[in-house]
PDB file of C-alpha atoms in Angstrom:
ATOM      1  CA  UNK A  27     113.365 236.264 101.058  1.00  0.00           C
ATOM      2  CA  UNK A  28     112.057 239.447  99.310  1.00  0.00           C
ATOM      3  CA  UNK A  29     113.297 240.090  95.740  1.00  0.00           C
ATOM      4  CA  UNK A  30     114.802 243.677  94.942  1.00  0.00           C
ATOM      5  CA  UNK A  31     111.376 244.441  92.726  1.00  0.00           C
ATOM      6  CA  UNK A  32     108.880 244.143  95.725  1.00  0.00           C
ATOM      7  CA  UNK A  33     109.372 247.426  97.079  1.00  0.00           C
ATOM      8  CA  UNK A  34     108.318 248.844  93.729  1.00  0.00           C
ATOM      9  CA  UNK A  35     104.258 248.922  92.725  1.00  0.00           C
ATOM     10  CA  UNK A  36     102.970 245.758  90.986  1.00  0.00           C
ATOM     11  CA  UNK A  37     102.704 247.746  87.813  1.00  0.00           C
ATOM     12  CA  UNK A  38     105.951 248.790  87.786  1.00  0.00           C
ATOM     13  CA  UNK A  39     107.617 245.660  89.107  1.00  0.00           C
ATOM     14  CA  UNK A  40     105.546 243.666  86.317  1.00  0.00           C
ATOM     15  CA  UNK A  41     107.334 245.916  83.841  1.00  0.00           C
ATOM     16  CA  UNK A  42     111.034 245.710  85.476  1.00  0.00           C
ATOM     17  CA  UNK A  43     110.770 241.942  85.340  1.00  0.00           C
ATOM     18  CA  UNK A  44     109.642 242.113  81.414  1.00  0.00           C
ATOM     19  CA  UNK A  45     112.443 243.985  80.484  1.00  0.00           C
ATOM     20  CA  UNK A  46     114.843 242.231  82.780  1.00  0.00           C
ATOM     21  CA  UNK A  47     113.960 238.706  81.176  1.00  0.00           C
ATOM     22  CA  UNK A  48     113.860 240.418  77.642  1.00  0.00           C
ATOM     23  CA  UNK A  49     117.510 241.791  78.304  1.00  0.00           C
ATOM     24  CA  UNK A  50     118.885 238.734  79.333  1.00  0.00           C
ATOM     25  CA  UNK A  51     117.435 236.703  76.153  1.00  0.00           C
ATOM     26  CA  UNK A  52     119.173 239.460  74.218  1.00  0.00           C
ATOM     27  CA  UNK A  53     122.495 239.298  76.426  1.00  0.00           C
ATOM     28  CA  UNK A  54     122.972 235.418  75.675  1.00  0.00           C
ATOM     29  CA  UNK A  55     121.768 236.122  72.133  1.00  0.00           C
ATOM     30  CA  UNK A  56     124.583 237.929  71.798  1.00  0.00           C
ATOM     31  CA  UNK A  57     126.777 235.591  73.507  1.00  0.00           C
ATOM     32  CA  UNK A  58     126.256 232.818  71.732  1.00  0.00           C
ATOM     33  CA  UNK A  59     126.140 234.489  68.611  1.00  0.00           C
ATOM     34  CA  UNK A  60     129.717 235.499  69.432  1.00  0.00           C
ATOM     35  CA  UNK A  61     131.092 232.390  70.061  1.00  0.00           C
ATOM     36  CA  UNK A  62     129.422 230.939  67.251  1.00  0.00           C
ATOM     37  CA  UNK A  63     131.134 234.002  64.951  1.00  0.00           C
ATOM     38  CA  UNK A  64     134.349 233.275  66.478  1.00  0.00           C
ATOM     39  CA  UNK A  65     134.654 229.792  65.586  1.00  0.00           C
ATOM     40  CA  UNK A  66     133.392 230.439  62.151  1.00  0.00           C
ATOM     41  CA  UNK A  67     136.826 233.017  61.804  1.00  0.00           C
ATOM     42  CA  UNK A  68     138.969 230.810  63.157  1.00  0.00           C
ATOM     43  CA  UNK A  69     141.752 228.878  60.531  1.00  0.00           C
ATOM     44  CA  UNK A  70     140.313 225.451  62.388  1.00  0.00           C
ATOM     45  CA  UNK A  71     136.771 225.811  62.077  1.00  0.00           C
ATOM     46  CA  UNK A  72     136.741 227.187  58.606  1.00  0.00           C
ATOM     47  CA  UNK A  73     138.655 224.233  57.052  1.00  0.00           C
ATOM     48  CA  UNK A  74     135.335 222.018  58.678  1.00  0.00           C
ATOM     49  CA  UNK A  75     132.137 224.045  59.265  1.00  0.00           C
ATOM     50  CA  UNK A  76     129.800 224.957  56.549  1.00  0.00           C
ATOM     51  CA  UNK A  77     129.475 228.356  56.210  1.00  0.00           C
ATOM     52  CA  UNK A  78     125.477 227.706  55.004  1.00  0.00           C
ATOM     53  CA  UNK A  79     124.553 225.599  58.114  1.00  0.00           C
ATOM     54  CA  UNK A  80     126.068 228.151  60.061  1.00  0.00           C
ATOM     55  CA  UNK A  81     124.503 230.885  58.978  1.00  0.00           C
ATOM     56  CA  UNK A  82     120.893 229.190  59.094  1.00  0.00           C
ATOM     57  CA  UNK A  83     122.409 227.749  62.615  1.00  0.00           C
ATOM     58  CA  UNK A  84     122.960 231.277  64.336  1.00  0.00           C
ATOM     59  CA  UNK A  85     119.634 232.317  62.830  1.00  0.00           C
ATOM     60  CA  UNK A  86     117.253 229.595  64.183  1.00  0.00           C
ATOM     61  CA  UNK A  87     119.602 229.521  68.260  1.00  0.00           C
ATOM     62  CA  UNK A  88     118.241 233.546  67.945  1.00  0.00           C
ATOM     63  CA  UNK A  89     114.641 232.354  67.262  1.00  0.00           C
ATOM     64  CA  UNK A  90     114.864 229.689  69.772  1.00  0.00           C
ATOM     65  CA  UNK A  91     116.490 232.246  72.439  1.00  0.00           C
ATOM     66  CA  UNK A  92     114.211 234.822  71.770  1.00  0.00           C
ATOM     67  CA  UNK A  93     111.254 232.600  71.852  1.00  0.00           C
ATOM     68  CA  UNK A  94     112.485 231.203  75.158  1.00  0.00           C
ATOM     69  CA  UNK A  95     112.210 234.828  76.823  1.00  0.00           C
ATOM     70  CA  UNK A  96     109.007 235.404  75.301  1.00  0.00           C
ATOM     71  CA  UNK A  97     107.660 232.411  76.985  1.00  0.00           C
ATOM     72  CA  UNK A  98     109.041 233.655  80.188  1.00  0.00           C
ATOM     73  CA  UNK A  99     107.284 237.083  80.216  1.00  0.00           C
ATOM     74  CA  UNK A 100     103.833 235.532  79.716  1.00  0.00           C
ATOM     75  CA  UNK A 101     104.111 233.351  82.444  1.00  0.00           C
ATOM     76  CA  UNK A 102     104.812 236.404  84.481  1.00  0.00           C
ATOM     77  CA  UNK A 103     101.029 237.607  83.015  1.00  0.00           C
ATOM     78  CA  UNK A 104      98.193 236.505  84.613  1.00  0.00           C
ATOM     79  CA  UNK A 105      95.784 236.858  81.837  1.00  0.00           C
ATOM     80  CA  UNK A 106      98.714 235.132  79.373  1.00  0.00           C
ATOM     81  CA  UNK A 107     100.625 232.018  82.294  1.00  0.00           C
ATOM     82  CA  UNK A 108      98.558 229.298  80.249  1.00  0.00           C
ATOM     83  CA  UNK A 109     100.305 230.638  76.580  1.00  0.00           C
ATOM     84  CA  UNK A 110     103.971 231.181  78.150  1.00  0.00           C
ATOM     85  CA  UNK A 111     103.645 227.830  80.200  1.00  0.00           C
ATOM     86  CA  UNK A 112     102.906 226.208  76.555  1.00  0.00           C
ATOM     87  CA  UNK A 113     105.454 228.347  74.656  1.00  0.00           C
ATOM     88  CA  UNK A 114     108.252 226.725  77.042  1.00  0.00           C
ATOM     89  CA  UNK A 115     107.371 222.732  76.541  1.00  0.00           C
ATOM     90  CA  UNK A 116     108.765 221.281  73.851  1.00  0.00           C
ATOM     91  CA  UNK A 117     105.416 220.054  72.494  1.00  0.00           C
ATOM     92  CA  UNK A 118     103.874 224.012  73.475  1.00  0.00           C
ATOM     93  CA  UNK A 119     106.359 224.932  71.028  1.00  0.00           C
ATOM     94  CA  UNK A 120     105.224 223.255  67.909  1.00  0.00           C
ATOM     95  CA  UNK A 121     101.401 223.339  68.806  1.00  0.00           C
ATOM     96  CA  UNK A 122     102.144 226.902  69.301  1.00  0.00           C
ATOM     97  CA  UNK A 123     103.798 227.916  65.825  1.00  0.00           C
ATOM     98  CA  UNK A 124     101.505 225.606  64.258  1.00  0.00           C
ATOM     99  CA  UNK A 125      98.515 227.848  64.984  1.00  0.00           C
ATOM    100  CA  UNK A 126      99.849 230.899  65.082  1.00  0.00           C
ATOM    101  CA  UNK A 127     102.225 230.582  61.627  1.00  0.00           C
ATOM    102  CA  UNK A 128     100.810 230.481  57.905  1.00  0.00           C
ATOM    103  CA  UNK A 129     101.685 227.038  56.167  1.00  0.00           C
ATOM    104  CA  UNK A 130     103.265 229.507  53.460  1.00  0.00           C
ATOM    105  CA  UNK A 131     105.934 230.663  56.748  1.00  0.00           C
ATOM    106  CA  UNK A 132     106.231 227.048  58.203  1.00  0.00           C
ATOM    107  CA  UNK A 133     107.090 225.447  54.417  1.00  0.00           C
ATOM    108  CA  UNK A 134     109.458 228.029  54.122  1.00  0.00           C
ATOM    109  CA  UNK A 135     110.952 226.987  57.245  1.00  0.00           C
ATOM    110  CA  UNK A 136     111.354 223.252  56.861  1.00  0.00           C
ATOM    111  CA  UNK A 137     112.121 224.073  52.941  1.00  0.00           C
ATOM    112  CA  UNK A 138     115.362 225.955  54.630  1.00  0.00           C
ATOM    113  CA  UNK A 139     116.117 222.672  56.722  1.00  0.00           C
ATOM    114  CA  UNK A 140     116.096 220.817  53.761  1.00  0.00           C
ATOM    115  CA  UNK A 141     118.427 223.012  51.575  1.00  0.00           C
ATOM    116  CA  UNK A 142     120.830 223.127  54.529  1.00  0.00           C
ATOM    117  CA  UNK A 143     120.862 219.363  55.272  1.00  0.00           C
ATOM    118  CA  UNK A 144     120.879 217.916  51.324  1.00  0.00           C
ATOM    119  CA  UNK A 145     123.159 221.292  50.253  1.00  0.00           C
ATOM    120  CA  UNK A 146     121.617 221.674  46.395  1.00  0.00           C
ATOM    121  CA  UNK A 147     123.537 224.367  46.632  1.00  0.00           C
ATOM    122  CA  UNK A 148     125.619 226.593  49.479  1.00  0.00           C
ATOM    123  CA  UNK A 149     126.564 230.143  50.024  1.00  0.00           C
ATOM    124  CA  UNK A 150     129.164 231.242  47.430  1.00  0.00           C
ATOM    125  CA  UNK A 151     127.821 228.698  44.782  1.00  0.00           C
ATOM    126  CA  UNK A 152     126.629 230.297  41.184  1.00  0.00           C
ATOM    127  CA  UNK A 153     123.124 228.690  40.435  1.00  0.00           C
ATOM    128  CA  UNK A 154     120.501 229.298  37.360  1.00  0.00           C
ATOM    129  CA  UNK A 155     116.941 228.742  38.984  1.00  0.00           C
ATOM    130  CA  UNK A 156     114.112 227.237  36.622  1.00  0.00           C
ATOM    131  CA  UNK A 157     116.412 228.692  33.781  1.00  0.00           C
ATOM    132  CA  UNK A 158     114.735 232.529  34.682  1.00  0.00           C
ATOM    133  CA  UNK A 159     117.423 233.269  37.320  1.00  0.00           C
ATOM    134  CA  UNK A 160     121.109 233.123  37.784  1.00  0.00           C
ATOM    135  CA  UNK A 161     123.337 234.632  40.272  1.00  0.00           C
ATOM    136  CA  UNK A 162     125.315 233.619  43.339  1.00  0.00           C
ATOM    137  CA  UNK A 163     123.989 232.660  46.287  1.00  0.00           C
ATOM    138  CA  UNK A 164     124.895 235.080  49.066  1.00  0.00           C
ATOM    139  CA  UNK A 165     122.178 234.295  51.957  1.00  0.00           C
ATOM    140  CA  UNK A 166     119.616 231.157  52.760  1.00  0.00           C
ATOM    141  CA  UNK A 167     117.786 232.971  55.934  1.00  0.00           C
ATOM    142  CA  UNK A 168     114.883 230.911  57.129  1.00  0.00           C
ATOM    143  CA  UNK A 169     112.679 232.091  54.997  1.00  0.00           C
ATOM    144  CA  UNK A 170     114.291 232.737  51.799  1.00  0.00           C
ATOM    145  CA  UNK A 171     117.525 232.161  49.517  1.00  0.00           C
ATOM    146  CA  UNK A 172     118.854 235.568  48.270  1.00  0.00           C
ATOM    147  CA  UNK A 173     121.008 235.751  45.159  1.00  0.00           C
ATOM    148  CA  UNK A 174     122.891 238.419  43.949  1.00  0.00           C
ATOM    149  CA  UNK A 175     122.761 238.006  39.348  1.00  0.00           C
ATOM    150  CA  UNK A 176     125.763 240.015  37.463  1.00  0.00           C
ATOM    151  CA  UNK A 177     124.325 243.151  37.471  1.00  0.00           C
ATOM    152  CA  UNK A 178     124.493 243.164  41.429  1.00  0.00           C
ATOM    153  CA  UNK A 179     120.599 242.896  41.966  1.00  0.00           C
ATOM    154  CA  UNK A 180     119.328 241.221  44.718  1.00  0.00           C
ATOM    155  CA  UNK A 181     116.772 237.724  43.496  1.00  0.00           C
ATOM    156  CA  UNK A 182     114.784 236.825  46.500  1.00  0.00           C
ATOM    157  CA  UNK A 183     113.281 233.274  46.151  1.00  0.00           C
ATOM    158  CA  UNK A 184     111.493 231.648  49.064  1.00  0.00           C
ATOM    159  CA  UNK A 185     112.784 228.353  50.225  1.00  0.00           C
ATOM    160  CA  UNK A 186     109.466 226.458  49.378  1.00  0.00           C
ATOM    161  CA  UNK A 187     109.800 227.496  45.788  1.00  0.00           C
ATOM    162  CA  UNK A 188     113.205 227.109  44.790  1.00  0.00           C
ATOM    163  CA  UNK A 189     113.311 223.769  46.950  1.00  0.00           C
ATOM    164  CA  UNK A 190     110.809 222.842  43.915  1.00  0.00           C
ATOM    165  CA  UNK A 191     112.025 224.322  40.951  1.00  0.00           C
ATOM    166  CA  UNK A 192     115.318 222.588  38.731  1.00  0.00           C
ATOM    167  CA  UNK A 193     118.279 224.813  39.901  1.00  0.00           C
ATOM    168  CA  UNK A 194     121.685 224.125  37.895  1.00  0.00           C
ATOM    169  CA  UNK A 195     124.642 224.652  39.747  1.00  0.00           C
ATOM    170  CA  UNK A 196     128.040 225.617  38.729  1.00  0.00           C
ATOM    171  CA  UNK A 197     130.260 224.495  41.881  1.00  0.00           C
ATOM    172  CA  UNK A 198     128.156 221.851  43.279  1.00  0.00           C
ATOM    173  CA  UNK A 199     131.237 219.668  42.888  1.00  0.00           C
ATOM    174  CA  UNK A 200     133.517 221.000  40.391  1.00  0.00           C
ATOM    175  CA  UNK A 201     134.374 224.441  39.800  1.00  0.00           C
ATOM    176  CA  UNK A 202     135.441 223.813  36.188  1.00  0.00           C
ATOM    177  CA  UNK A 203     133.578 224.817  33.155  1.00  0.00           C
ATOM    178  CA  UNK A 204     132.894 223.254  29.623  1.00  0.00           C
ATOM    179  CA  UNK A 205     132.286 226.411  27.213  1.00  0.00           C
ATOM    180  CA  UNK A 206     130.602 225.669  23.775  1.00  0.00           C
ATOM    181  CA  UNK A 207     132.462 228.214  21.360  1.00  0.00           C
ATOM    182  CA  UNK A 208     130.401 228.036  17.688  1.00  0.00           C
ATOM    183  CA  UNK A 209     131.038 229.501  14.508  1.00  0.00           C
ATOM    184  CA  UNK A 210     129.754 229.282  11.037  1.00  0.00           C
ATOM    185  CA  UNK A 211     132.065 229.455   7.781  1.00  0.00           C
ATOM    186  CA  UNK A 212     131.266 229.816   4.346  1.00  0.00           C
ATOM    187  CA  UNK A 213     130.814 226.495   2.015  1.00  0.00           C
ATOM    188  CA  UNK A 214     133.563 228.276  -0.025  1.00  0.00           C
ATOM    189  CA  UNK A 215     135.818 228.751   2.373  1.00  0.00           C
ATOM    190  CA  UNK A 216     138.830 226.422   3.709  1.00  0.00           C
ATOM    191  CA  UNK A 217     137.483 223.952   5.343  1.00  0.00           C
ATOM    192  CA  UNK A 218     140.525 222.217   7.333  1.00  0.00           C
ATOM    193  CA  UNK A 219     142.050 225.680   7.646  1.00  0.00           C
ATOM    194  CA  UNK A 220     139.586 227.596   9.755  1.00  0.00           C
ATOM    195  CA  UNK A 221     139.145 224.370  12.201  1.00  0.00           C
ATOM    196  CA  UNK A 222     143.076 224.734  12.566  1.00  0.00           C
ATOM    197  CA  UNK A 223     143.105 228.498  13.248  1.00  0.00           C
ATOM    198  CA  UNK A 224     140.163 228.200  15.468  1.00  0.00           C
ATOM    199  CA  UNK A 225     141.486 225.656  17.723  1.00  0.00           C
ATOM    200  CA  UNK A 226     144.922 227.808  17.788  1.00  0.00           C
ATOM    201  CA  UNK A 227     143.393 230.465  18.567  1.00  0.00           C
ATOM    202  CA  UNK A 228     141.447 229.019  21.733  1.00  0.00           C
ATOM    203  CA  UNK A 229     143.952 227.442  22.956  1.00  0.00           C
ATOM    204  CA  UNK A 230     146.453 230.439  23.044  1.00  0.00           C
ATOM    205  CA  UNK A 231     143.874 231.831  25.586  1.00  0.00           C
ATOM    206  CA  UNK A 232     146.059 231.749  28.901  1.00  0.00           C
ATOM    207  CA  UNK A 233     142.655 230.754  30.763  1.00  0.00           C
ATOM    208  CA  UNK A 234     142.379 227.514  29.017  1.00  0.00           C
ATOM    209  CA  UNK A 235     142.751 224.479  30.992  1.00  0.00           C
ATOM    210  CA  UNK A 236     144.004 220.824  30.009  1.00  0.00           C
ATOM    211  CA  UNK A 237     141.203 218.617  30.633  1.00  0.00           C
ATOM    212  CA  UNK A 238     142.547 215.228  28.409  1.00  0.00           C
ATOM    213  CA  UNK A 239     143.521 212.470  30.610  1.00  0.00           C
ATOM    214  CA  UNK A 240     146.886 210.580  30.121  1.00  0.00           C
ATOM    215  CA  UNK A 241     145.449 208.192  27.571  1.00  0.00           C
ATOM    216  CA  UNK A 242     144.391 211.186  25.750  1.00  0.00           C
ATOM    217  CA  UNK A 243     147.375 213.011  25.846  1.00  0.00           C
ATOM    218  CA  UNK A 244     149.351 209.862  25.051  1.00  0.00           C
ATOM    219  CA  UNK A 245     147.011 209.191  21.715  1.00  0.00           C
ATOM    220  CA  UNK A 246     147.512 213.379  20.557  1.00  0.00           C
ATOM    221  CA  UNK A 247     144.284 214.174  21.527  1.00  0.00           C
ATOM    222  CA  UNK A 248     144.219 218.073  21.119  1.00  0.00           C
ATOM    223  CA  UNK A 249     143.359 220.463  24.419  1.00  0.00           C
ATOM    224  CA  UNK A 250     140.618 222.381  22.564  1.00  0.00           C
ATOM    225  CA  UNK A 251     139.029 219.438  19.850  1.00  0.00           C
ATOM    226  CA  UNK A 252     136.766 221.324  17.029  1.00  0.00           C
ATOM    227  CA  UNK A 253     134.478 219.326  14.977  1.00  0.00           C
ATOM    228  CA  UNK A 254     131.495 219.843  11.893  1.00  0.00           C
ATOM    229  CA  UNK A 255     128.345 219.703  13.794  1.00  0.00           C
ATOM    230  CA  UNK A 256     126.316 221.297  11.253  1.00  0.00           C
ATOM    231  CA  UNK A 257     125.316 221.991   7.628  1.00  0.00           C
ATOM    232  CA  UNK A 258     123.640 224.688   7.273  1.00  0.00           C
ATOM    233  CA  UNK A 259     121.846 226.615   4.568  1.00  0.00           C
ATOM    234  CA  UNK A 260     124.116 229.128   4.106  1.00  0.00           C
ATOM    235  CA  UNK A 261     127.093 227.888   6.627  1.00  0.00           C
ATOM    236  CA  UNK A 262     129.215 224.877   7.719  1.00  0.00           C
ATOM    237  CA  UNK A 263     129.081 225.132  11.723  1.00  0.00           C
ATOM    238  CA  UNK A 264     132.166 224.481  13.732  1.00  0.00           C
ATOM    239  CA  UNK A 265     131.768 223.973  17.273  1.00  0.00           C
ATOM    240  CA  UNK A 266     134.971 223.917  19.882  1.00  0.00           C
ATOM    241  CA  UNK A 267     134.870 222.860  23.402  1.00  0.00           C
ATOM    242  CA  UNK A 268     137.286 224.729  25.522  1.00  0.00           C
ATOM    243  CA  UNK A 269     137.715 224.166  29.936  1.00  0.00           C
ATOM    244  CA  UNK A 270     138.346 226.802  32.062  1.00  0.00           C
ATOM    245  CA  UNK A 271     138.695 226.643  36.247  1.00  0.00           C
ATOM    246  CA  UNK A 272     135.563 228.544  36.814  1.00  0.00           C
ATOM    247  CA  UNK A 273     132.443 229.861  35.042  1.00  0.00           C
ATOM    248  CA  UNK A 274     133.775 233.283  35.747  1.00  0.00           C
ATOM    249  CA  UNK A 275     136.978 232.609  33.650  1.00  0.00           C
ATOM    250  CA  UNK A 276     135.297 230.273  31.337  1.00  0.00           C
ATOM    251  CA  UNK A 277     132.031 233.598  30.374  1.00  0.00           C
ATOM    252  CA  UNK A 278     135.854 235.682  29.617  1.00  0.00           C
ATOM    253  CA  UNK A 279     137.422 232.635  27.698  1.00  0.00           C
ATOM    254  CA  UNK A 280     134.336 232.571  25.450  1.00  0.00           C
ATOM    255  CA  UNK A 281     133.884 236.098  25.104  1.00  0.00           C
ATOM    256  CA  UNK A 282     137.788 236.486  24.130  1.00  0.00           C
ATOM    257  CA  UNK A 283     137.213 233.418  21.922  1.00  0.00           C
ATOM    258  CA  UNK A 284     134.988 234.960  19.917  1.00  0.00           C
ATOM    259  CA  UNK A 285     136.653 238.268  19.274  1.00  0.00           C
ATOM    260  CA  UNK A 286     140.065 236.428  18.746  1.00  0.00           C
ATOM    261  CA  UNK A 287     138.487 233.754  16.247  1.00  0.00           C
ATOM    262  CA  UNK A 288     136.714 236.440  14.059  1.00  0.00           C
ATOM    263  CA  UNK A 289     140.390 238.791  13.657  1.00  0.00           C
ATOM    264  CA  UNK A 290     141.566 235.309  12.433  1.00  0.00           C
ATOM    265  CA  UNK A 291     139.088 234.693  10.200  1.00  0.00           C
ATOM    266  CA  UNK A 292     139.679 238.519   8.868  1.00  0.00           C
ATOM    267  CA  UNK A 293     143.067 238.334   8.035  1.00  0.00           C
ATOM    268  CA  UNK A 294     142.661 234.769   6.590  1.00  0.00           C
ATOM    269  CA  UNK A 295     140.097 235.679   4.169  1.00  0.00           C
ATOM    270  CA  UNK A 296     137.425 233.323   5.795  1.00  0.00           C
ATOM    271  CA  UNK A 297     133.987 234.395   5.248  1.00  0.00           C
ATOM    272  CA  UNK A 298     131.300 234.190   8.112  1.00  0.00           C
ATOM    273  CA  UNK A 299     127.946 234.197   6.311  1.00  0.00           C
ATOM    274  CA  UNK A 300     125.322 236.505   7.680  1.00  0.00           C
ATOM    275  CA  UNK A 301     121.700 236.075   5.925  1.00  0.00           C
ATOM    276  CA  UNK A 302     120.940 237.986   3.263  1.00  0.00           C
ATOM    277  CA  UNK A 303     117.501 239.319   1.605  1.00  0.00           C
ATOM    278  CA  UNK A 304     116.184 240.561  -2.066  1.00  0.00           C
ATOM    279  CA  UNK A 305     113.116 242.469  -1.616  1.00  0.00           C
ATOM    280  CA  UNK A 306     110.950 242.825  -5.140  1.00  0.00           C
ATOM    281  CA  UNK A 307     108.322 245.796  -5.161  1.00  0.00           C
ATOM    282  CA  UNK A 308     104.692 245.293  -7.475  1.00  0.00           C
ATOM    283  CA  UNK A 309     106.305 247.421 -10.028  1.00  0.00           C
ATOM    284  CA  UNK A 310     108.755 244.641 -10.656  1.00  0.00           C
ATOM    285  CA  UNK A 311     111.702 247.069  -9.113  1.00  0.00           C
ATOM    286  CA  UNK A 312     114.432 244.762  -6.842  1.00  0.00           C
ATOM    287  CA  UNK A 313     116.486 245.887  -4.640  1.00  0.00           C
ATOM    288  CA  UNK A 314     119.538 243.221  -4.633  1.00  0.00           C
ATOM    289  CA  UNK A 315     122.167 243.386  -1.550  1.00  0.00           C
ATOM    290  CA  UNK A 316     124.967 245.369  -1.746  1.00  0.00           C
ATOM    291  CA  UNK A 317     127.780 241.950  -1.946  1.00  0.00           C
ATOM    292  CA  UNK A 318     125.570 240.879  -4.976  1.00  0.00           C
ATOM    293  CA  UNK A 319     127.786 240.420  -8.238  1.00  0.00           C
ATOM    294  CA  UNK A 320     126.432 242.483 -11.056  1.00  0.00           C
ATOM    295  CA  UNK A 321     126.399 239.324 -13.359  1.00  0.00           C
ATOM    296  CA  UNK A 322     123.605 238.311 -10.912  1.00  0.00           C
ATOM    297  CA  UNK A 323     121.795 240.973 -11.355  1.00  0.00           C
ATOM    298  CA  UNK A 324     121.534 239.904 -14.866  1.00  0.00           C
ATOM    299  CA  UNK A 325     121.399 236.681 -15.002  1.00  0.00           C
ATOM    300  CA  UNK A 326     117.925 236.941 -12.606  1.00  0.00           C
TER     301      UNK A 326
END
C-alpha cells in the first residue's frame, strides 16, 4: 500500500513527513495541555491539585512530547536513525540528556523535582532567600524559581541554588504573622504609662488578631503584651508583640503602629530620646545642642 507522500520526490517527501510528525507533537501538546488547564479551573480540581506541581507538570509532559517527535524525525534520517532510535528508549533518553546537557541544566532540573515533591515553598507563598531576597513566588519552571519582591521586580534564582540556600517562608503553614513593634522612652518619663498607651494603641488597630488561647484569656492575659526588654544608655526599650492574618496586614499593622504610638507619646508628654552630640573646637569654643539647659552650659 503506497502512502500519500510517495508520489512526491524523496527530498520533498523527507520534508512533508518532518513537519507532519512535528505538527502532530505540537497538536497533542496542545491537547493535553488543555485538558490539563481545564482541570486546574475547575471548582473540583482546585480544592485538590497543587497549583506548583501542576505548573512544573504541564511543563516537563511538553518536554517529554516534544522530545518524543524529535526522536521520530531522526529516525526518518538516515545519517541520524541510530540518535532518534536512542532518543525513543527509555534508557536512550537519559544516556541522551546526559551527554548532551550541562550538569549546571540537569541540577537545575532534578533541583525543580525536589522543590515540587518536598514543597519548601509553592506558588503564591512570600519567601526571604539567604536573607538577600524576598518576594513572592510566582513561577518554579524547570530551570528556575522566579519571584516577584515589592517593588514588582522580577528575582530569578535557579533551582540548584535556592534548593541550597536557607529560604524563610511566610505561609509555609500559617499565614499569620508575629510583628515586633519597639520603642524607646526616656528614663524620666512614665514608666507604667507609656506601656499602657502603647498597648492601647496597638490593639485599637482593626488588623490585630487575638492569638491568646482560652487559658490565656481566662487568666487576663492582654491581646497585645508589652514588656522592658532593654536599658539603654539613653532609653528604656519597650517591645510589643502584635498578630495579624498575613504578613501583608501585619508590614501595615506595624507601620500604623508606629505612627499611632508616637501621636500618643506627643500629646502625653513622653519623650523618645534621639542621641545627641557636643562638638568642642581647639580654640576651646563648644557648640552645645539646641535642648541643652543654659545652667548646663555653665555648670560644664
Amino acid at each position: 500500500m503506497k502512502s500519500i507522500f510517495d508520489s512526491v520526490p524523496s527530498d520533498f517527501r523527507l520534508l512533508a513527513i518532518l513537519v507532519t510528525i512535528i505538527s502532530i507533537a505540537a497538536l497533542v501538546n496542545w491537547a493535553v495541555i488543555a485538558i490539563i488547564n481545564r482541570l486546574e479551573s475547575s471548582k473540583l480540581a482546585t480544592a485538590s491539585v497543587d497549583k506548583t506541581a501542576l505548573n512544573f507538570a504541564k511543563r516537563l509532559i511538553s518536554v517529554v512530547i516534544y522530545g518524543v517527535g524529535i526522536g521520530a524525525c531522526l529516525t526518518r534520517i538516515p545519517e541520524l536513525d541510530i540518535v532518534g532510535h536512542s532518543l525513543l528508549t527509555g534508557a536512550g533518553i537519559l544516556t541522551l540528556v546526559g551527554g548532551l546537557a550541562s550538569q549546571q541544566v540537569l541540577g537545575n532540573i532534578v533541583s525543580g523535582f525536589m522543590i515540587v515533591f518536598f514543597r519548601p515553598f509553592r506558588i503564591g507563598d512570600r519567601i526571604t532567600v539567604s536573607g538577600n531576597y524576598t518576594g513572592t513566588v510566582e513561577d518554579i519552571t524547570l530551570r528556575e524559581t522566579i519571584l516577584r519582591d515589592a517593588e514588582n521586580n522580577r528575582i530569578i534564582i535557579p533551582n540548584s541554588q535556592i534548593s541550597s540556600e536557607v529560604v524563610v517562608n511566610a505561609n509555609h503553614t500559617d499565614n499569620k504573622i508575629c510583628k515586633i513593634i519597639e520603642v524607646g522612652v526616656g528614663y524620666s518619663s512614665d514608666l507604667e504609662q507609656a506601656m499602657a498607651m502603647m498597648q492601647d494603641e496597638i490593639v485599637k488597630h482593626p488588623l490585630i488578631i487575638d492569638q491568646r488561647t482560652a487559658e490565656q484569656i481566662r487568666d487576663n492575659t492582654p491581646i497585645v503584651p508589652v514588656r522592658v526588654t532593654a536599658l539603654g544608655d539613653s532609653s528604656i526599650t519597650l517591645r510589643a508583640w502584635a498578630w495579624a492574618d498575613s504578613p501583608a496586614n501585619g508590614f501595615v499593622l506595624q507601620c500604623d503602629s508606629y505612627a499611632n504610638v508616637k501621636r500618643r507619646f506627643d500629646e502625653a508628654g513622653i519623650e523618645i530620646p534621639f542621641p545627641q552630640r557636643t562638638i568642642s573646637f581647639a580654640g576651646g569654643l563648644r557648640v552645645y545642642p539646641p535642648a541643652e539647659d543654659a545652667n548646663e552650659k555653665k555648670a560644664r
